[in-house]
CSV table of C-alpha atoms in Angstrom, one decimal:
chain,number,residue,atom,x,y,z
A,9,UNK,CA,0.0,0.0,0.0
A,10,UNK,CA,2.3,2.8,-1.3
A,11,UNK,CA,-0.3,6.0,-0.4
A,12,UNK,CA,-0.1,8.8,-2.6
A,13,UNK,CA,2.8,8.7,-5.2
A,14,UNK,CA,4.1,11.4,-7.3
A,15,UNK,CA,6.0,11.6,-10.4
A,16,UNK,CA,8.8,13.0,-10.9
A,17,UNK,CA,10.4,14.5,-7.6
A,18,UNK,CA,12.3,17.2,-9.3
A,19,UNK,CA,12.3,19.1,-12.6
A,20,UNK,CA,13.6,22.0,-14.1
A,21,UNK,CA,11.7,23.5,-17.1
A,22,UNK,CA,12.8,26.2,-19.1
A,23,UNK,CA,10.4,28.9,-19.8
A,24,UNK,CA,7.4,28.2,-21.9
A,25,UNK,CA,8.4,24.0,-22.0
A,26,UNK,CA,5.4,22.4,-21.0
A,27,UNK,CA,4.7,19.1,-18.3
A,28,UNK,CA,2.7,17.1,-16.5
A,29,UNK,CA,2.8,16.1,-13.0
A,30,UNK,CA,1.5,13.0,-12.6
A,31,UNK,CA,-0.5,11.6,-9.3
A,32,UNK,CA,-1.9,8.3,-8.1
A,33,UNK,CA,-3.5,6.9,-5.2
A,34,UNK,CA,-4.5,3.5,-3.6
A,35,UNK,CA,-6.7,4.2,-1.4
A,36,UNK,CA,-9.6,3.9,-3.0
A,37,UNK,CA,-10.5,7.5,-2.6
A,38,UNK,CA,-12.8,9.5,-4.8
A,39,UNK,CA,-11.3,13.1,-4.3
A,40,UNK,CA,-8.3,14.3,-4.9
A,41,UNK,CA,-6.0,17.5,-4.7
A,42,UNK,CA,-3.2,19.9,-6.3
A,43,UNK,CA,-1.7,21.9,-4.0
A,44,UNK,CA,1.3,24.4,-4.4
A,45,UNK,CA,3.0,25.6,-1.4
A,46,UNK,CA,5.4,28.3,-1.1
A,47,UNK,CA,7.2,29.9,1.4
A,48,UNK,CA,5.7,31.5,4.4
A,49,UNK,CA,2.4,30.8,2.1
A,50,UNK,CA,1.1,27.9,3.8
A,51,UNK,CA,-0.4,25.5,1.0
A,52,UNK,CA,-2.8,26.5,-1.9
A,53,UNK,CA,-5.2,24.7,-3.7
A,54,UNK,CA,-4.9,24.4,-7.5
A,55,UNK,CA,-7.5,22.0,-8.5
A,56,UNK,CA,-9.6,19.2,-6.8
A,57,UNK,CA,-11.9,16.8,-8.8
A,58,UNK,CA,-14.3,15.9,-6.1
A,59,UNK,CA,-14.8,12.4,-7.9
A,60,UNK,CA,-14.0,10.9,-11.0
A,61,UNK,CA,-15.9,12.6,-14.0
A,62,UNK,CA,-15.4,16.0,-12.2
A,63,UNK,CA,-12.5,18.5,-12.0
A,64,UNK,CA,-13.2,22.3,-10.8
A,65,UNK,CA,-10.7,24.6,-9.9
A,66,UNK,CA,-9.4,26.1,-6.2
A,67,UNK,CA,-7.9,29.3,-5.2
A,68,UNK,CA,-5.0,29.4,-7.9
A,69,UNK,CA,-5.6,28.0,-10.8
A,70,UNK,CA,-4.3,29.9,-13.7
A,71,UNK,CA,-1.7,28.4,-15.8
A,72,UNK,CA,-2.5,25.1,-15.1
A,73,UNK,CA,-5.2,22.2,-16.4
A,74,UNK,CA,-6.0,19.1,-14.8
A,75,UNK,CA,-7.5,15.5,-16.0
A,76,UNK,CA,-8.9,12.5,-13.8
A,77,UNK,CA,-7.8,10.0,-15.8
A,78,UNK,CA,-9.5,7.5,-13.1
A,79,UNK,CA,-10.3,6.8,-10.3
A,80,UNK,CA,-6.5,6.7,-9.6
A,81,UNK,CA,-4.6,8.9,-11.0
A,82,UNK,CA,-5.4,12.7,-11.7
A,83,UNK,CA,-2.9,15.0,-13.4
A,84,UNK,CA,-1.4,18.4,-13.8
A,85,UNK,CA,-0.4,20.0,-16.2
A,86,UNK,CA,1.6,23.5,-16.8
A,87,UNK,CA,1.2,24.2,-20.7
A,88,UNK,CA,3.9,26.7,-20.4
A,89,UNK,CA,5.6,27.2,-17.9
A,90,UNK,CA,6.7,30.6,-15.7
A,91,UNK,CA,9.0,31.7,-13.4
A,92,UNK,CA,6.1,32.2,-11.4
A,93,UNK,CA,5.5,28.5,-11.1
A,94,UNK,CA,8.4,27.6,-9.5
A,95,UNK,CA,7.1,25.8,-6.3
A,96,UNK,CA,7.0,22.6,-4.6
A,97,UNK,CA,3.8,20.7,-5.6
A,98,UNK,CA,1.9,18.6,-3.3
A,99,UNK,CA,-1.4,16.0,-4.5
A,100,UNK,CA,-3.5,15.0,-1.9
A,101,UNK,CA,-6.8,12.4,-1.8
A,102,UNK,CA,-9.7,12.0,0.8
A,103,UNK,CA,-12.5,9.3,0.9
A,104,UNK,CA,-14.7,12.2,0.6
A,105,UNK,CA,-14.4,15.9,-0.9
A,106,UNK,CA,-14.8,18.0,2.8
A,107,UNK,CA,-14.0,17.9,6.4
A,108,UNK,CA,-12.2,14.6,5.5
A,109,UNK,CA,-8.6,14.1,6.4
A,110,UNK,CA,-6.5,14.0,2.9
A,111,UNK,CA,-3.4,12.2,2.6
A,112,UNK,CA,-1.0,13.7,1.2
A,113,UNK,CA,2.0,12.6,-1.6
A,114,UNK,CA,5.9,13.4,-1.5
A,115,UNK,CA,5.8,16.5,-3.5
A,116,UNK,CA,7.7,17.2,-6.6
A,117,UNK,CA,10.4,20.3,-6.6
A,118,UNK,CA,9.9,22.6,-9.8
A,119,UNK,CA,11.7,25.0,-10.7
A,120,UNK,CA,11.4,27.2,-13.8
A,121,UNK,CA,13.8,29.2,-15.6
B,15,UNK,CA,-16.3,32.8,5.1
B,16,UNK,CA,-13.0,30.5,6.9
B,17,UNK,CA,-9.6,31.6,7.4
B,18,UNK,CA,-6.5,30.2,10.2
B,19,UNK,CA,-4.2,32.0,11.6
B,20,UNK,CA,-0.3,30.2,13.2
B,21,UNK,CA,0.3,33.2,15.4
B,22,UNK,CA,4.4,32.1,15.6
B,23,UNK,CA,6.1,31.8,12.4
B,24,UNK,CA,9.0,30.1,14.1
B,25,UNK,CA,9.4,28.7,18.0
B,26,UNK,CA,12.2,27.1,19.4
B,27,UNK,CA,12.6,25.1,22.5
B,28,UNK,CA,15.0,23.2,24.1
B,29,UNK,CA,14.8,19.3,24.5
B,30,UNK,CA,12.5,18.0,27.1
B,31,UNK,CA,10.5,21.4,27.6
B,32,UNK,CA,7.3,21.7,26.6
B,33,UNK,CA,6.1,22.9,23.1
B,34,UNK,CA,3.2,25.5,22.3
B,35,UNK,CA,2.2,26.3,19.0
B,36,UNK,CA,-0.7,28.7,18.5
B,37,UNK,CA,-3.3,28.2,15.9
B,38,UNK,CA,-6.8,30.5,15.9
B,39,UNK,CA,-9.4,30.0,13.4
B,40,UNK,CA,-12.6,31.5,11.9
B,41,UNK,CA,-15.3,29.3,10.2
B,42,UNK,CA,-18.9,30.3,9.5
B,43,UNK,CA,-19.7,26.2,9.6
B,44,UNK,CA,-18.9,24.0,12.2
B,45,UNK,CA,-15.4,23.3,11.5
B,46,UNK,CA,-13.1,20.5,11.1
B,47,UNK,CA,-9.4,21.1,12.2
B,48,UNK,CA,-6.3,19.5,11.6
B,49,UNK,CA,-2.9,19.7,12.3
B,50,UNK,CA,-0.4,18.7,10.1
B,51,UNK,CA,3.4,17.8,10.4
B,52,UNK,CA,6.2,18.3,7.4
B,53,UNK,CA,9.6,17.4,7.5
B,54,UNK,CA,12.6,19.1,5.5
B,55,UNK,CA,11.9,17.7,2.1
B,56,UNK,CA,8.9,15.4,2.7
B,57,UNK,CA,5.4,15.4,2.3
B,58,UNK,CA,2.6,16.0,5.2
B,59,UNK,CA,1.7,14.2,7.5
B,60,UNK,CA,-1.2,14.0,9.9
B,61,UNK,CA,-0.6,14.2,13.4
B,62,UNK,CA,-4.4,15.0,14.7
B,63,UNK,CA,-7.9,16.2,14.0
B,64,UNK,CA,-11.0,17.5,15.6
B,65,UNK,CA,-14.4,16.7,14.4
B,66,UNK,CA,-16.7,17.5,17.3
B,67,UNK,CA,-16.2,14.7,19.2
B,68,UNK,CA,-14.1,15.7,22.2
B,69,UNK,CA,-13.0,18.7,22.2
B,70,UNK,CA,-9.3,17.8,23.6
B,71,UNK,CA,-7.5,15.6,20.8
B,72,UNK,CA,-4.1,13.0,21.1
B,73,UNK,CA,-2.5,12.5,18.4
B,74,UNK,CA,0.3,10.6,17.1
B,75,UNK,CA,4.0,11.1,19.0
B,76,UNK,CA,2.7,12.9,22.0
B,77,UNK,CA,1.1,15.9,20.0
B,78,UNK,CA,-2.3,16.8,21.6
B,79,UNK,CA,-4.5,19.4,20.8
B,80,UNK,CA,-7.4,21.1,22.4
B,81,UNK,CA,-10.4,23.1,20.7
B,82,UNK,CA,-11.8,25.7,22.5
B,83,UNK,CA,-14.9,27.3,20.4
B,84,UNK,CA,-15.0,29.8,23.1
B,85,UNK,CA,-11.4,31.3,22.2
B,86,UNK,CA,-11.6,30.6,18.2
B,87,UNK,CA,-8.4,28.7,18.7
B,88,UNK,CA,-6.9,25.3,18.8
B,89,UNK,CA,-3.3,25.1,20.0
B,90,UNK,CA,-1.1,21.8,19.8
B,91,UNK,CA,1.2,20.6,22.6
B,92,UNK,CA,3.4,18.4,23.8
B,93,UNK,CA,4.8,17.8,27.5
B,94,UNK,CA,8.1,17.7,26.3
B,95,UNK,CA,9.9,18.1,23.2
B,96,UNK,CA,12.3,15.9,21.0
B,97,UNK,CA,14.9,16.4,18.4
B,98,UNK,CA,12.6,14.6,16.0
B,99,UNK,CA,9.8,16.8,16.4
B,100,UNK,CA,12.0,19.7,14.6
B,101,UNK,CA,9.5,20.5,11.5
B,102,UNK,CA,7.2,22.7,10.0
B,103,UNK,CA,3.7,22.1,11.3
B,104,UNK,CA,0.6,23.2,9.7
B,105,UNK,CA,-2.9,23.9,11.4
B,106,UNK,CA,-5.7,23.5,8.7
B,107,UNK,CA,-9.7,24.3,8.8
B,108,UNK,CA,-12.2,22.7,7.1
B,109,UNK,CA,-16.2,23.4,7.3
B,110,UNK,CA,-18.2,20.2,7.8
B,111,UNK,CA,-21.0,21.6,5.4
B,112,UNK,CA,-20.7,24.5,2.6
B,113,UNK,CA,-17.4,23.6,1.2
B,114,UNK,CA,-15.2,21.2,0.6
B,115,UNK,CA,-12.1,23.4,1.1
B,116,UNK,CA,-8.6,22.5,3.3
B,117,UNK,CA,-7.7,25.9,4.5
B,118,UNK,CA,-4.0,25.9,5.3
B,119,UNK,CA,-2.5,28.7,7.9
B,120,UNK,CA,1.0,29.7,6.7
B,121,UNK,CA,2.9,27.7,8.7
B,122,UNK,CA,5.4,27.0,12.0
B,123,UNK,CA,8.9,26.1,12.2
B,124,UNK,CA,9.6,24.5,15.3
B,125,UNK,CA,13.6,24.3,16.0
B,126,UNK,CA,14.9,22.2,18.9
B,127,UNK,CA,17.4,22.9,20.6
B,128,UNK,CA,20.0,20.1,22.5
């Protein structure tokens, strides 16, 4: 039972590349999370999909998309990137979308240039 | 409309004294709160949450926490700290009904001192 993984830990992107963080979870949950944290920020929410079929977007979302491929896995992706997005990404799943405890993944370092 | 705030933005202690970190909250629901615990480098992880059960919470490695709706505020302790417990620690709010929304308060760096 590995959690929540993340793919890949680190990566550097020049400006404008594009890429996709992937996600996946076996727990069975049906929500799941982006988060971005930077410092002295606390964490941010991205995008959540609530449960599979369903995406909609949290408290910063511009510059990125996001697919739930399944009930598993759900994506994120940076079309192109900016400075701006350098940051340490964080997914997250709950049972439930709520005041449900989420469980969160390893986080993946980007940093753009 | 929610919002947390981690009054400290860093505390130090010494090892074996007791550890305070401050954590007050707004919620226009009847919230759900969390603490969370991040090591250098990893992901967090959850050390206790209050659901409206009993209002004082234990959590894991002698972290306890006690709501008090009275004070808007739900601080965590521990009798006495450990070189292990140096980390960043997160309080987080979420409403039981309206929203679905983690709320994350900016943070606390707890240093230990030997």
């Amino acid at each position: 039972n590995a959690g929540v993984t993340q793919t890949p830990k680190f990566q550097v992107l020049k400006t404008g590349q594009s890429m996709t963080l992937q996600c996946a979870q076996d727990m069975n949950h049906n929500s799941m999370y982006w988060y971005r944290q930077d410092p002295g920020m606390g964490l941010r929410l991205i995008y959540y999909s609530a449960s599979e079929g369903t995406t909609d977007k949290g408290e910063v979302p511009n510059g990125y998309n996001v697919s739930r491929l399944n009930k598993r896995e759900f994506s994120l992706r940076l079309e192109s990137a900016a400075p701006s997005q350098t940051s340490v990404y964080f997914c997250a799943s709950s049972s439930v979308a709520g005041a449900d405890t989420q469980y969160f993944g390893p986080g993946t370092r980007l940093t753009v240039l | 409309a929610q919002s947390v705030t981690q009054l400290d933005s860093h505390v130090s202690v010494s090892e074996g004294t007791p550890v305070l970190l401050r954590c007050n909250y707004s919620s226009s629901y009847s919230p759900s709160l969390f603490w969370y615990v991040q090591h250098p480098n990893k992901g967090l992880q959850l050390l206790l949450k209050y659901t409206s059960a009993a209002t004082l919470v234990k959590g894991i490695n002698g972290f306890e926490a006690e709501f008090k709706k009275s004070e808007t505020s739900f601080h965590l302790t521990k009798p006495s700290a450990h070189m292990s417990d140096a980390a960043e620690y997160f309080c987080v709010v979420s409403a039981t009904s309206g929203t679905y929304k983690y709320i994350f308060g900016t943070g606390t760096r707890l240093k230990v001192l030997a």
